[in-house]
Amino acid sequence: MRLQENKIHTGDCEIVLKDYPDDFFDLIVTSPPYADSRKNTYGGIPPNEYVEWFLKKSEQFLRVLKPTGTFILNIKEKVEKGERHTYVLELILALRQQGWLWTEEFIWHKKNCHPGKWPNRFRDAWERCLQFNKNRQFNMYQESVMVPMGQWAATRLKKLGKNDVVRFDSQVGSGFGKNIANWVGRDKAYPSNVLHLATETGNRNHSAAFPNALPEWFIKLFTLEGDWVLDPFVGSGTTCIVAQELGRNSVGIDVLPEYTDMAAEQLQPDEALLFDGKGTYETRRKK
Amino acid sequence: MRLQENKIHTGDCEIVLKDYPDDFFDLIVTSPPYADSRKNTYGGIPPNEYVEWFLKKSEQFLRVLKPTGTFILNIKEKVEKGERHTYVLELILALRQQGWLWTEEFIWHKKNCHPGKWPNRFRDAWERCLQFNKNRQFNMYQESVMVPMGQWAATRLKKLGKNDVVRFDSQVGSGFGKNIANWVGRDKAYPSNVLHLATETGNRNHSAAFPNALPEWFIKLFTLEGDWVLDPFVGSGTTCIVAQELGRNSVGIDVLPEYTDMAAEQLQPDEALLFDGKGTYETRRKK
DNA sequence: AGCTCTTATGAATCATTGA
DNA sequence: GTCAATGATTCATAAGAGC
């Protein structure tokens, strides 16, 4: 029997995290508000103030992350006056100065990116998932994200109509349709540092929800059951919900009560209680 | 009848390009030697000297590129001591200081790399294709790289019935669907900024050979027939060969005679001659 | 259950209009 | 003149409806 905890705090993560001890979390995975976006929530941080704004938060992240832990940052720079802004590049350099190791950059390929047509630009179909660590040695459980090929083929291929196969081919150009027979026999699919996921449409009221599959992949890859996961910009709670489903403990923080209320509601309420007077929710579950 | 020229120079592009006038090329597309690689060729530029080394070349690129031209830089930072090196990020920032606009970053997703096994890392399945321009206004021919849309259009547009008219009207509010003609027969969509190309297996002796499809895509996108394409690190000549096949004039430069000899041989030798005494090949073809 | 078809909608970007 | 708000453009996906 294990006690599983999933907490949601309302507040600025920079402040809230001060109540957490050093070396506490196994994984931090988050999608912070991008520069100039989510103005109603975070005030729309201007691009040229973004690095400074972020470093104060990440200083806490660095403190509360275990030496063997990992920090995954999902972010993408915007276009301004026809040019890609450089604040993300500068952020990477600044985080290294702060003591982080820039271990890897995963690409999230957004298969269903926003449509649009412009005279000198195509649709933006990818985002960065930057991996930072405190040490060269960190925990990574690669086997957990290897997809069993047989099962995948059985469940997934069945759902795919002919159209889907043709479509998939034309987009990814994988020759997938032609080679189905080859795939069925295989045991495992080896992942790379490119993730092909669709953004989730509909449901949430959160303006910037990433799909469940994104935190799920990183939680599986970098944590075990019972480990602690933090999302300091949790929004509508995707990370915590996924963490709970996967049997991980989690802490989610966001400044906007509308989000944290929503997140708290979605967590399995085996025991859901207002943890303190400041809008902190906690959920305990016996497994 | 048009005279098509495809030249290969042996030498350092920084020097060779001084013989070319300002505002000459429509496109520069290249895959430079990465830091610490191709040691026998370029001496294996150390990562921390890479930016400085590159800026002297790109100064020439900036000069010889037309104001409406584009510079595509295919590059990926290496891993050093478990960490991604930052010289590519620093190069982007430095190129902006030099006067370039960082217009876009395309992702080349390498579909077919083989599973690798590292304890802390998955196989690297993507590279950056950085787009730089001299001005916000540049030539771009988007239609030339459109991709098949998939079954959606084929089934959907054949039927083009009342629903479509209603939908069109309700969205645009324009009364009759006067622009439905635009949709009829449309089976192609504009691509995104993620390119799915397989790496080419085998053949070339060039250590950093990119697949034909990569320069081909950018040549189609940014040039017309008769335009001038430059690859200042041409290696075994991929860029020039593709350019010739597409009816573009091209100039390829590399320091290593083994490469430039190979490249010159592969160019269609309607007229291939040693252009001057310094190892410059020129190929002319009447179309 | 399996398919096909329909519908809504996204961390988008740019040009234009309005304050 | 600068900045903010609005409209037009456009396509992959999931969910839902219908057969």
Coordinates of C-alpha atoms (C1' of nucleotides) in Angstrom, one line a residue:
Chain A
M1 CA 0.0 0.0 0.0
R2 CA 1.4 3.3 -1.0
L3 CA 0.1 6.8 -0.3
Q4 CA -0.1 8.8 -3.4
E5 CA -0.2 12.6 -3.2
N6 CA -1.3 15.1 -5.8
K7 CA -1.3 18.7 -4.8
I8 CA -2.4 21.9 -6.6
H9 CA -1.2 25.3 -5.3
T10 CA -2.6 28.6 -6.3
G11 CA 0.2 31.2 -6.5
D12 CA 3.4 32.2 -8.1
C13 CA 5.7 29.2 -8.3
E14 CA 8.6 31.3 -7.3
I15 CA 6.9 31.9 -3.9
V16 CA 5.1 28.6 -3.5
L17 CA 8.3 26.6 -4.0
K18 CA 10.0 28.2 -1.2
D19 CA 8.0 25.9 1.1
Y20 CA 9.6 22.9 -0.6
P21 CA 12.9 21.4 0.5
D22 CA 16.0 21.0 -1.6
D23 CA 16.4 18.0 -3.9
F24 CA 12.8 17.0 -3.6
F25 CA 11.4 16.5 -7.2
D26 CA 12.4 13.8 -9.7
L27 CA 11.0 15.6 -12.7
I28 CA 9.9 19.1 -13.5
V29 CA 7.9 19.3 -16.7
T30 CA 6.2 22.4 -17.7
S31 CA 5.0 24.6 -20.5
P32 CA 5.4 28.2 -19.3
P33 CA 3.5 31.1 -20.7
Y34 CA 5.2 32.1 -23.8
A35 CA 6.3 35.7 -24.3
D36 CA 3.5 38.1 -24.9
S37 CA 0.9 35.4 -24.6
R38 CA -1.7 34.6 -22.0
K39 CA -1.9 38.2 -21.1
N40 CA -4.9 37.8 -18.9
T41 CA -3.0 35.3 -16.8
Y42 CA 0.6 36.3 -16.5
G43 CA 0.4 39.8 -17.8
G44 CA 2.1 38.8 -21.1
I45 CA 5.7 39.0 -20.4
P46 CA 7.5 41.0 -23.1
P47 CA 10.1 39.1 -25.0
N48 CA 13.0 41.2 -23.9
E49 CA 12.1 40.7 -20.2
Y50 CA 11.4 37.1 -20.5
V51 CA 14.8 35.7 -19.6
E52 CA 15.0 37.8 -16.4
W53 CA 11.5 36.8 -15.5
F54 CA 12.1 33.2 -16.0
L55 CA 15.4 32.9 -14.2
K56 CA 13.9 33.8 -10.9
K57 CA 11.6 30.9 -11.2
S58 CA 14.2 28.5 -12.5
E59 CA 16.4 29.3 -9.6
Q60 CA 13.9 27.6 -7.4
F61 CA 13.5 24.8 -9.9
L62 CA 17.2 24.1 -9.6
R63 CA 17.0 24.0 -5.9
V64 CA 14.0 21.7 -5.5
L65 CA 15.1 19.2 -8.2
K66 CA 17.0 16.1 -7.2
P67 CA 20.6 15.8 -8.5
T68 CA 19.4 12.8 -10.5
G69 CA 16.3 14.7 -11.7
T70 CA 15.3 16.2 -15.0
F71 CA 13.7 19.5 -16.1
I72 CA 11.7 19.5 -19.3
L73 CA 10.8 22.9 -20.7
N74 CA 8.3 23.1 -23.6
I75 CA 8.6 26.4 -25.3
K76 CA 8.6 28.1 -28.7
E77 CA 9.7 31.6 -29.7
K78 CA 7.3 33.8 -31.5
V79 CA 7.6 35.7 -34.8
E80 CA 8.0 39.4 -34.5
K81 CA 8.2 41.6 -37.5
G82 CA 8.9 38.7 -39.8
E83 CA 11.8 37.4 -37.6
R84 CA 12.0 34.6 -35.1
H85 CA 12.6 36.1 -31.7
T86 CA 15.8 35.1 -29.9
Y87 CA 14.6 35.0 -26.3
V88 CA 14.5 31.2 -26.1
L89 CA 18.1 31.0 -27.3
E90 CA 19.1 33.5 -24.8
L91 CA 17.2 31.6 -22.1
I92 CA 19.1 28.4 -22.9
L93 CA 22.4 30.3 -22.5
A94 CA 21.2 32.0 -19.3
L95 CA 20.0 28.7 -17.8
R96 CA 23.5 27.2 -18.4
Q97 CA 24.9 30.2 -16.6
Q98 CA 22.6 29.5 -13.7
G99 CA 24.0 26.0 -13.4
W100 CA 21.9 23.9 -15.6
L101 CA 23.2 21.4 -18.1
W102 CA 21.5 21.6 -21.5
T103 CA 21.3 17.9 -22.0
E104 CA 19.1 17.6 -25.0
E105 CA 16.5 19.2 -27.2
F106 CA 13.5 17.1 -28.2
I107 CA 11.3 18.3 -31.0
W108 CA 7.6 18.1 -30.6
H109 CA 6.2 17.8 -34.1
K110 CA 2.6 19.1 -34.0
K111 CA 0.9 17.0 -36.5
N112 CA -2.2 19.2 -36.5
C113 CA -0.7 22.7 -36.3
H114 CA -2.7 25.8 -36.9
P115 CA -3.6 26.5 -40.5
G116 CA -2.8 29.7 -42.3
K117 CA -1.0 31.0 -45.3
W118 CA 1.4 33.9 -45.5
P119 CA 3.5 35.3 -48.3
N120 CA 6.8 34.3 -46.8
R121 CA 6.2 31.8 -44.1
F122 CA 4.8 28.3 -43.6
R123 CA 2.8 27.0 -40.8
D124 CA 4.7 26.5 -37.6
A125 CA 4.5 22.8 -36.8
W126 CA 7.0 22.2 -34.0
E127 CA 8.0 23.3 -30.5
R128 CA 11.0 22.8 -28.5
C129 CA 11.1 20.4 -25.5
L130 CA 14.4 21.4 -23.8
Q131 CA 15.9 19.0 -21.4
F132 CA 18.0 20.4 -18.5
N133 CA 19.8 18.5 -15.8
K134 CA 21.8 19.2 -12.7
N135 CA 24.3 16.5 -13.4
R136 CA 25.5 14.4 -16.2
Q137 CA 24.2 11.4 -14.4
F138 CA 20.4 11.4 -14.2
N139 CA 17.7 8.8 -14.1
M140 CA 16.3 7.7 -17.4
Y141 CA 14.1 4.7 -18.0
Q142 CA 14.2 4.3 -21.7
E143 CA 12.4 1.0 -21.8
S144 CA 9.2 2.6 -20.5
V145 CA 8.7 4.6 -23.6
M146 CA 9.4 1.8 -26.0
V147 CA 6.1 1.0 -27.6
P148 CA 5.4 -2.7 -27.9
M149 CA 5.0 -3.0 -31.6
G150 CA 2.6 -5.9 -31.6
Q151 CA 0.1 -4.3 -29.3
W152 CA 0.5 -1.0 -31.0
A153 CA -0.3 -2.6 -34.3
A154 CA -3.2 -4.5 -32.9
T155 CA -4.9 -1.6 -31.2
R156 CA -3.8 1.3 -33.3
L157 CA -3.8 -0.1 -36.8
K158 CA -7.3 -1.4 -36.4
K159 CA -8.6 2.0 -35.8
L160 CA -6.8 3.4 -38.8
G161 CA -8.9 3.4 -41.9
K162 CA -7.4 3.3 -45.3
N163 CA -7.7 7.0 -45.5
D164 CA -5.6 7.4 -42.4
V165 CA -2.8 5.3 -43.8
V166 CA -2.8 7.2 -47.1
R167 CA -2.9 10.4 -45.2
F168 CA -0.2 9.5 -42.8
D169 CA 2.0 8.5 -45.7
S170 CA 1.5 11.7 -47.6
Q171 CA 2.4 13.7 -44.5
V172 CA 5.1 11.9 -42.8
G173 CA 6.3 10.2 -46.0
S174 CA 7.1 7.1 -44.1
G175 CA 6.1 4.5 -46.4
F176 CA 4.1 3.3 -43.4
G177 CA 1.2 1.9 -45.4
K178 CA 3.4 -0.2 -47.5
N179 CA 5.3 -1.7 -44.7
I180 CA 2.6 -2.6 -42.2
A181 CA 3.6 -6.2 -42.6
N182 CA 7.1 -5.4 -41.5
W183 CA 5.9 -3.6 -38.4
V184 CA 3.7 -6.3 -37.1
G185 CA 6.4 -8.7 -36.4
R186 CA 8.5 -6.3 -34.3
D187 CA 8.7 -6.2 -30.6
K188 CA 9.5 -2.7 -29.8
A189 CA 9.6 0.7 -31.4
Y190 CA 12.7 2.7 -30.5
P191 CA 11.9 6.3 -30.0
S192 CA 14.1 9.2 -31.1
N193 CA 14.3 12.8 -30.0
V194 CA 11.4 13.7 -32.3
L195 CA 7.9 13.3 -30.9
H196 CA 4.9 13.2 -33.2
L197 CA 1.9 14.3 -31.3
A198 CA -1.3 16.1 -32.2
T199 CA -2.4 19.0 -30.1
E200 CA -5.6 18.3 -28.3
T201 CA -8.6 20.0 -29.6
G202 CA -11.6 21.0 -27.7
N203 CA -12.3 20.3 -24.1
R204 CA -10.2 22.3 -21.7
N205 CA -10.7 26.0 -21.2
H206 CA -7.0 26.4 -20.8
S207 CA -5.6 28.5 -23.6
A208 CA -2.3 26.6 -23.9
A209 CA -3.0 23.0 -23.0
F210 CA -0.5 20.6 -24.3
P211 CA -1.7 17.1 -25.1
N212 CA -1.7 14.5 -22.4
A213 CA 0.8 12.4 -24.4
L214 CA 3.5 15.0 -24.0
P215 CA 3.9 15.0 -20.2
E216 CA 3.0 11.3 -20.2
W217 CA 6.0 10.5 -22.3
F218 CA 8.4 12.5 -20.2
I219 CA 7.0 11.2 -16.9
K220 CA 7.4 7.7 -18.1
L221 CA 10.9 8.4 -19.4
F222 CA 12.3 10.1 -16.3
T223 CA 10.4 8.8 -13.3
L224 CA 9.2 5.7 -11.6
E225 CA 6.0 5.1 -9.6
G226 CA 6.1 7.0 -6.4
D227 CA 8.4 9.6 -7.7
W228 CA 7.6 13.3 -7.4
V229 CA 6.6 15.4 -10.5
L230 CA 6.3 19.2 -10.5
D231 CA 4.6 21.4 -13.0
P232 CA 5.1 25.1 -11.9
F233 CA 2.8 26.4 -14.6
V234 CA 0.2 23.7 -14.4
G235 CA -2.6 25.5 -16.1
S236 CA -5.7 23.2 -16.2
G237 CA -3.8 20.4 -14.6
T238 CA -2.7 18.1 -17.5
T239 CA 0.6 17.2 -16.0
C240 CA -0.9 16.4 -12.5
I241 CA -3.7 14.3 -14.0
V242 CA -1.3 12.3 -16.1
A243 CA 1.1 11.9 -13.2
Q244 CA -1.7 10.6 -11.0
E245 CA -2.8 8.1 -13.6
L246 CA 0.7 6.9 -13.8
G247 CA 1.0 6.5 -10.1
R248 CA 3.4 9.4 -9.5
N249 CA 3.1 12.0 -6.8
S250 CA 2.7 15.5 -8.2
V251 CA 2.7 19.1 -7.4
G252 CA 1.0 21.6 -9.7
I253 CA 1.2 25.4 -9.3
D254 CA -0.5 28.2 -11.2
V255 CA -1.4 31.8 -10.5
L256 CA -4.9 31.7 -11.7
P257 CA -7.5 30.2 -9.4
E258 CA -9.7 29.3 -12.3
Y259 CA -7.1 26.9 -13.5
T260 CA -6.1 25.4 -10.2
D261 CA -9.8 24.9 -9.3
M262 CA -10.3 23.1 -12.6
A263 CA -7.2 21.1 -12.0
A264 CA -8.1 20.1 -8.5
E265 CA -11.5 19.0 -9.6
Q266 CA -10.1 16.7 -12.2
L267 CA -7.8 14.9 -9.8
Q268 CA -9.1 11.6 -8.5
P269 CA -10.9 12.7 -5.3
D270 CA -10.3 9.7 -3.1
E271 CA -9.6 12.3 -0.5
A272 CA -9.7 15.9 -1.8
L273 CA -9.4 18.6 0.8
L274 CA -8.5 22.2 1.0
F275 CA -5.0 21.8 2.4
D276 CA -4.5 25.2 3.9
G277 CA -6.3 28.6 3.8
K278 CA -4.4 29.8 0.7
G279 CA -6.1 27.8 -1.9
T280 CA -4.0 24.7 -1.8
Y281 CA -5.6 21.4 -2.7
E282 CA -4.3 18.0 -1.8
T283 CA -5.4 14.6 -3.0
R284 CA -4.4 11.4 -1.3
R285 CA -5.0 8.0 -2.6
K286 CA -4.2 4.6 -1.3
K287 CA -3.0 2.2 -3.9
Chain B
M1 CA 17.9 28.8 -75.4
R2 CA 19.4 29.6 -72.1
L3 CA 23.0 29.1 -71.1
Q4 CA 23.2 27.3 -67.8
E5 CA 26.3 27.5 -65.8
N6 CA 27.5 25.2 -63.0
K7 CA 30.8 26.0 -61.5
I8 CA 32.9 24.2 -58.9
H9 CA 35.8 26.0 -57.2
T10 CA 38.5 24.4 -55.0
G11 CA 39.4 26.7 -52.2
D12 CA 38.3 28.5 -49.1
C13 CA 34.9 30.1 -49.8
E14 CA 36.0 33.2 -47.9
I15 CA 38.7 33.7 -50.5
V16 CA 37.0 32.4 -53.6
L17 CA 33.9 34.5 -53.1
K18 CA 35.9 37.7 -53.3
D19 CA 35.9 37.3 -57.0
Y20 CA 32.1 37.4 -57.1
P21 CA 30.2 40.7 -57.2
D22 CA 27.7 42.0 -54.6
D23 CA 24.1 40.9 -54.8
F24 CA 24.8 38.0 -57.1
F25 CA 23.2 34.9 -55.7
D26 CA 19.5 34.1 -55.2
L27 CA 20.0 31.3 -52.7
I28 CA 22.8 30.1 -50.5
V29 CA 22.2 26.6 -49.2
T30 CA 24.8 24.7 -47.3
S31 CA 25.7 22.2 -44.7
P32 CA 29.0 23.5 -43.3
P33 CA 31.5 21.2 -41.5
Y34 CA 30.2 20.9 -38.0
A35 CA 32.5 21.7 -35.1
D36 CA 35.3 19.2 -34.6
S37 CA 34.2 17.2 -37.6
R38 CA 35.9 16.8 -40.9
K39 CA 39.2 17.3 -39.2
N40 CA 41.2 16.3 -42.3
T41 CA 39.4 18.9 -44.3
Y42 CA 38.9 22.0 -42.4
G43 CA 41.1 21.2 -39.5
G44 CA 38.2 20.4 -37.2
I45 CA 37.2 23.8 -35.9
P46 CA 36.9 23.6 -32.1
P47 CA 33.4 24.5 -30.9
N48 CA 34.5 27.6 -29.0
E49 CA 36.1 29.0 -32.1
Y50 CA 33.3 28.1 -34.5
V51 CA 31.4 31.3 -34.4
E52 CA 34.4 33.4 -35.1
W53 CA 35.5 31.1 -37.9
F54 CA 32.1 31.1 -39.5
L55 CA 31.5 34.8 -39.3
K56 CA 34.3 35.6 -41.7
K57 CA 32.7 33.3 -44.3
S58 CA 29.2 34.6 -43.7
E59 CA 30.4 38.2 -44.1
Q60 CA 31.0 37.2 -47.8
F61 CA 27.7 35.4 -48.0
L62 CA 26.0 38.6 -46.9
R63 CA 27.7 40.5 -49.6
V64 CA 27.1 38.2 -52.5
L65 CA 23.5 37.4 -51.7
K66 CA 20.8 39.4 -53.4
P67 CA 18.6 41.6 -51.2
T68 CA 15.7 39.3 -52.1
G69 CA 17.8 36.2 -51.6
T70 CA 17.8 33.6 -48.8
F71 CA 20.5 31.8 -46.9
I72 CA 19.8 28.3 -45.6
L73 CA 22.1 26.9 -43.0
N74 CA 21.8 23.2 -42.2
I75 CA 23.5 22.5 -38.9
K76 CA 23.2 20.7 -35.6
E77 CA 25.2 21.1 -32.5
K78 CA 27.2 18.2 -31.2
V79 CA 27.0 16.6 -27.8
E80 CA 30.1 17.2 -25.7
K81 CA 30.4 15.6 -22.3
G82 CA 26.8 14.8 -22.2
E83 CA 25.6 18.3 -23.0
R84 CA 24.5 19.9 -26.2
H85 CA 27.0 22.5 -27.2
T86 CA 25.8 26.1 -27.6
Y87 CA 27.8 27.2 -30.5
V88 CA 24.9 27.0 -32.9
L89 CA 22.8 29.2 -30.6
E90 CA 25.6 31.7 -30.3
L91 CA 26.0 31.6 -34.1
I92 CA 22.4 32.6 -34.6
L93 CA 22.8 35.5 -32.3
A94 CA 26.1 36.5 -33.9
L95 CA 24.7 36.3 -37.4
R96 CA 21.9 38.7 -36.4
Q97 CA 24.6 41.1 -35.1
Q98 CA 26.3 40.8 -38.5
G99 CA 23.1 42.0 -40.2
W100 CA 21.2 38.9 -41.0
L101 CA 17.5 38.4 -40.2
W102 CA 16.8 35.1 -38.5
T103 CA 13.6 34.5 -40.5
E104 CA 12.7 30.9 -39.7
E105 CA 14.0 27.6 -38.4
F106 CA 12.9 24.6 -40.3
I107 CA 13.3 21.2 -38.8
W108 CA 14.6 18.4 -40.9
H109 CA 13.2 15.2 -39.4
K110 CA 15.5 12.4 -40.4
K111 CA 13.0 9.6 -40.8
N112 CA 15.2 6.6 -41.1
C113 CA 18.1 6.8 -38.7
H114 CA 18.8 3.6 -37.0
P115 CA 18.1 2.9 -33.3
G116 CA 21.1 3.8 -31.2
K117 CA 21.7 2.8 -27.7
W118 CA 23.1 5.3 -25.2
P119 CA 22.3 5.2 -21.5
N120 CA 21.2 8.9 -21.4
R121 CA 20.1 9.7 -24.8
F122 CA 18.0 8.7 -27.7
R123 CA 19.1 8.8 -31.3
D124 CA 19.2 12.2 -32.8
A125 CA 16.7 12.3 -35.5
W126 CA 16.6 16.0 -36.5
E127 CA 18.7 18.9 -37.7
R128 CA 18.2 22.6 -37.9
C129 CA 17.7 24.3 -41.2
L130 CA 18.1 27.9 -40.3
Q131 CA 16.8 30.5 -42.6
F132 CA 18.4 33.9 -42.8
N133 CA 17.6 36.9 -45.0
K134 CA 18.9 40.3 -45.7
N135 CA 15.4 41.9 -45.8
R136 CA 11.9 41.1 -44.7
Q137 CA 10.9 41.0 -48.3
F138 CA 12.4 38.0 -50.1
N139 CA 11.5 35.7 -52.9
M140 CA 9.5 32.6 -52.0
Y141 CA 7.7 30.3 -54.4
Q142 CA 5.5 28.3 -52.1
E143 CA 3.4 26.6 -54.7
S144 CA 6.5 24.7 -55.9
V145 CA 6.8 22.7 -52.8
M146 CA 3.2 21.9 -52.1
V147 CA 2.5 18.4 -50.8
P148 CA -0.3 16.0 -51.5
M149 CA -3.2 16.7 -49.2
G150 CA -4.4 13.2 -48.7
Q151 CA -7.7 11.7 -49.3
W152 CA -9.6 14.5 -47.7
A153 CA -9.7 16.7 -50.8
A154 CA -10.2 13.9 -53.2
T155 CA -13.3 12.6 -51.6
R156 CA -14.6 15.8 -50.3
L157 CA -14.1 18.1 -53.3
K158 CA -15.5 15.7 -55.8
K159 CA -18.8 16.0 -54.1
L160 CA -18.7 19.7 -53.6
G161 CA -22.3 20.1 -52.7
K162 CA -24.6 22.4 -51.0
N163 CA -22.9 22.0 -47.7
D164 CA -19.7 23.5 -49.0
V165 CA -21.5 26.4 -50.4
V166 CA -23.3 27.0 -47.1
R167 CA -20.2 26.6 -45.2
F168 CA -18.3 29.0 -47.4
D169 CA -21.1 31.5 -47.2
S170 CA -21.4 31.3 -43.5
Q171 CA -17.6 31.7 -43.0
V172 CA -16.9 34.5 -45.4
G173 CA -20.4 35.9 -45.5
S174 CA -20.0 36.8 -49.1
G175 CA -23.2 35.6 -50.6
F176 CA -22.6 33.1 -53.4
G177 CA -19.6 30.9 -53.2
K178 CA -17.7 32.7 -55.8
N179 CA -14.4 31.3 -54.7
I180 CA -15.4 27.7 -54.7
A181 CA -13.4 27.4 -57.9
N182 CA -10.3 27.9 -55.8
W183 CA -11.0 24.7 -53.9
V184 CA -12.0 22.5 -56.8
G185 CA -9.3 20.3 -58.0
R186 CA -7.2 21.3 -55.1
D187 CA -5.3 18.2 -53.9
K188 CA -2.3 19.9 -52.5
A189 CA -1.6 21.7 -49.3
Y190 CA 1.2 24.0 -48.3
P191 CA 3.8 22.2 -46.2
S192 CA 4.8 23.3 -42.7
N193 CA 8.2 24.1 -41.3
V194 CA 8.9 20.4 -40.5
L195 CA 10.5 18.4 -43.3
H196 CA 10.3 14.7 -43.3
L197 CA 13.1 13.4 -45.4
A198 CA 15.1 10.2 -45.2
T199 CA 18.9 10.4 -45.0
E200 CA 20.4 8.9 -48.0
T201 CA 22.2 5.6 -47.5
G202 CA 25.5 4.7 -48.8
N203 CA 27.2 6.0 -51.9
R204 CA 28.8 9.4 -51.4
N205 CA 32.2 9.7 -49.9
H206 CA 31.4 13.0 -48.5
S207 CA 31.2 12.9 -44.7
A208 CA 28.4 15.3 -44.3
A209 CA 26.3 14.5 -47.3
F210 CA 22.7 15.6 -47.0
P211 CA 20.1 13.9 -49.1
N212 CA 19.3 15.4 -52.5
A213 CA 15.8 16.2 -51.3
L214 CA 17.0 18.7 -48.8
P215 CA 18.7 21.2 -51.2
E216 CA 16.0 20.4 -53.8
W217 CA 13.3 21.5 -51.5
F218 CA 14.9 24.8 -50.7
I219 CA 16.0 25.5 -54.3
K220 CA 12.5 25.0 -55.4
L221 CA 11.1 27.1 -52.7
F222 CA 13.5 30.1 -53.0
T223 CA 14.6 30.2 -56.6
L224 CA 13.3 30.1 -60.2
E225 CA 14.9 28.5 -63.3
G226 CA 18.0 30.5 -64.3
D227 CA 18.6 31.8 -60.7
W228 CA 22.0 31.5 -59.1
V229 CA 22.5 29.0 -56.2
L230 CA 25.7 28.9 -54.0
D231 CA 26.9 26.2 -51.8
P232 CA 30.2 27.4 -50.1
F233 CA 30.8 24.0 -48.5
V234 CA 29.7 21.9 -51.4
G235 CA 31.4 18.7 -50.5
S236 CA 30.7 16.0 -53.1
G237 CA 28.4 18.4 -55.0
T238 CA 24.9 17.5 -54.0
T239 CA 23.7 21.0 -54.1
C240 CA 25.1 21.8 -57.5
I241 CA 23.9 18.5 -59.0
V242 CA 20.4 19.2 -57.8
A243 CA 20.6 22.8 -58.9
Q244 CA 21.6 21.7 -62.4
E245 CA 18.8 19.1 -62.6
L246 CA 16.4 21.9 -61.7
G247 CA 17.7 24.3 -64.3
R248 CA 19.4 26.7 -61.9
N249 CA 22.9 28.0 -62.2
S250 CA 25.1 27.1 -59.4
V251 CA 28.5 27.7 -57.8
G252 CA 30.0 25.1 -55.4
I253 CA 33.1 25.7 -53.3
D254 CA 35.1 23.3 -51.2
V255 CA 38.6 23.2 -49.9
L256 CA 39.3 19.6 -50.7
P257 CA 40.1 18.7 -54.3
E258 CA 38.9 15.2 -53.7
Y259 CA 35.5 16.6 -53.2
T260 CA 35.5 19.2 -55.9
D261 CA 36.8 16.7 -58.4
M262 CA 34.0 14.3 -57.5
A263 CA 31.5 17.1 -57.8
A264 CA 32.8 18.3 -61.1
E265 CA 32.6 14.8 -62.6
Q266 CA 29.0 14.4 -61.6
L267 CA 27.8 17.6 -63.2
Q268 CA 26.4 17.0 -66.7
P269 CA 29.4 17.5 -68.9
D270 CA 27.9 19.1 -71.9
E271 CA 30.9 21.3 -71.7
A272 CA 33.2 20.7 -68.7
L273 CA 36.5 22.4 -68.7
L274 CA 39.1 23.5 -66.3
F275 CA 38.1 27.1 -66.0
D276 CA 41.4 28.5 -64.7
G277 CA 44.6 27.1 -63.4
K278 CA 43.5 27.0 -59.8
G279 CA 41.2 24.1 -60.0
T280 CA 38.0 25.7 -61.0
Y281 CA 35.6 23.7 -63.1
E282 CA 32.8 25.1 -65.2
T283 CA 30.0 23.4 -66.9
R284 CA 27.9 25.1 -69.5
R285 CA 24.8 23.6 -70.9
K286 CA 22.5 24.9 -73.6
K287 CA 18.8 24.3 -72.8
Chain C
dA1 C1' -18.5 -3.1 -35.0
dG2 C1' -16.6 -0.9 -39.0
dC3 C1' -16.7 2.6 -41.8
dT4 C1' -17.7 7.3 -43.7
dC5 C1' -18.9 11.8 -43.3
dT6 C1' -19.4 16.2 -40.5
dT7 C1' -18.1 19.7 -37.3
dA8 C1' -15.3 22.4 -34.3
dT9 C1' -11.0 24.4 -33.3
dG10 C1' -6.1 25.1 -32.3
dA11 C1' 0.6 28.9 -27.9
dA12 C1' -0.4 30.9 -35.8
dT13 C1' 0.7 35.1 -38.7
dC14 C1' -0.1 39.2 -41.3
dA15 C1' -2.5 43.3 -43.0
dT16 C1' -5.7 46.5 -41.9
dT17 C1' -8.4 49.4 -39.1
dG18 C1' -9.2 52.1 -35.0
dA19 C1' -7.8 54.6 -30.8
Chain D
dG1 C1' 3.1 57.8 -34.9
dT2 C1' 2.7 53.9 -32.0
dC3 C1' 0.1 50.3 -30.3
dA4 C1' -3.8 47.4 -29.7
dA5 C1' -7.7 45.0 -31.7
dT6 C1' -10.0 42.7 -35.6
dG7 C1' -10.4 39.9 -39.8
dA8 C1' -8.8 36.7 -43.3
dT9 C1' -6.3 32.9 -44.3
dT10 C1' -6.1 27.6 -43.8
dC11 C1' -5.6 22.2 -42.5
dA12 C1' -4.9 18.0 -39.3
dT13 C1' -7.2 15.9 -35.8
dA14 C1' -10.8 14.0 -32.5
dA15 C1' -15.3 13.4 -31.4
dG16 C1' -19.8 12.6 -32.8
dA17 C1' -23.4 11.3 -35.9
dG18 C1' -25.2 8.2 -39.2
dC19 C1' -25.3 3.8 -41.7

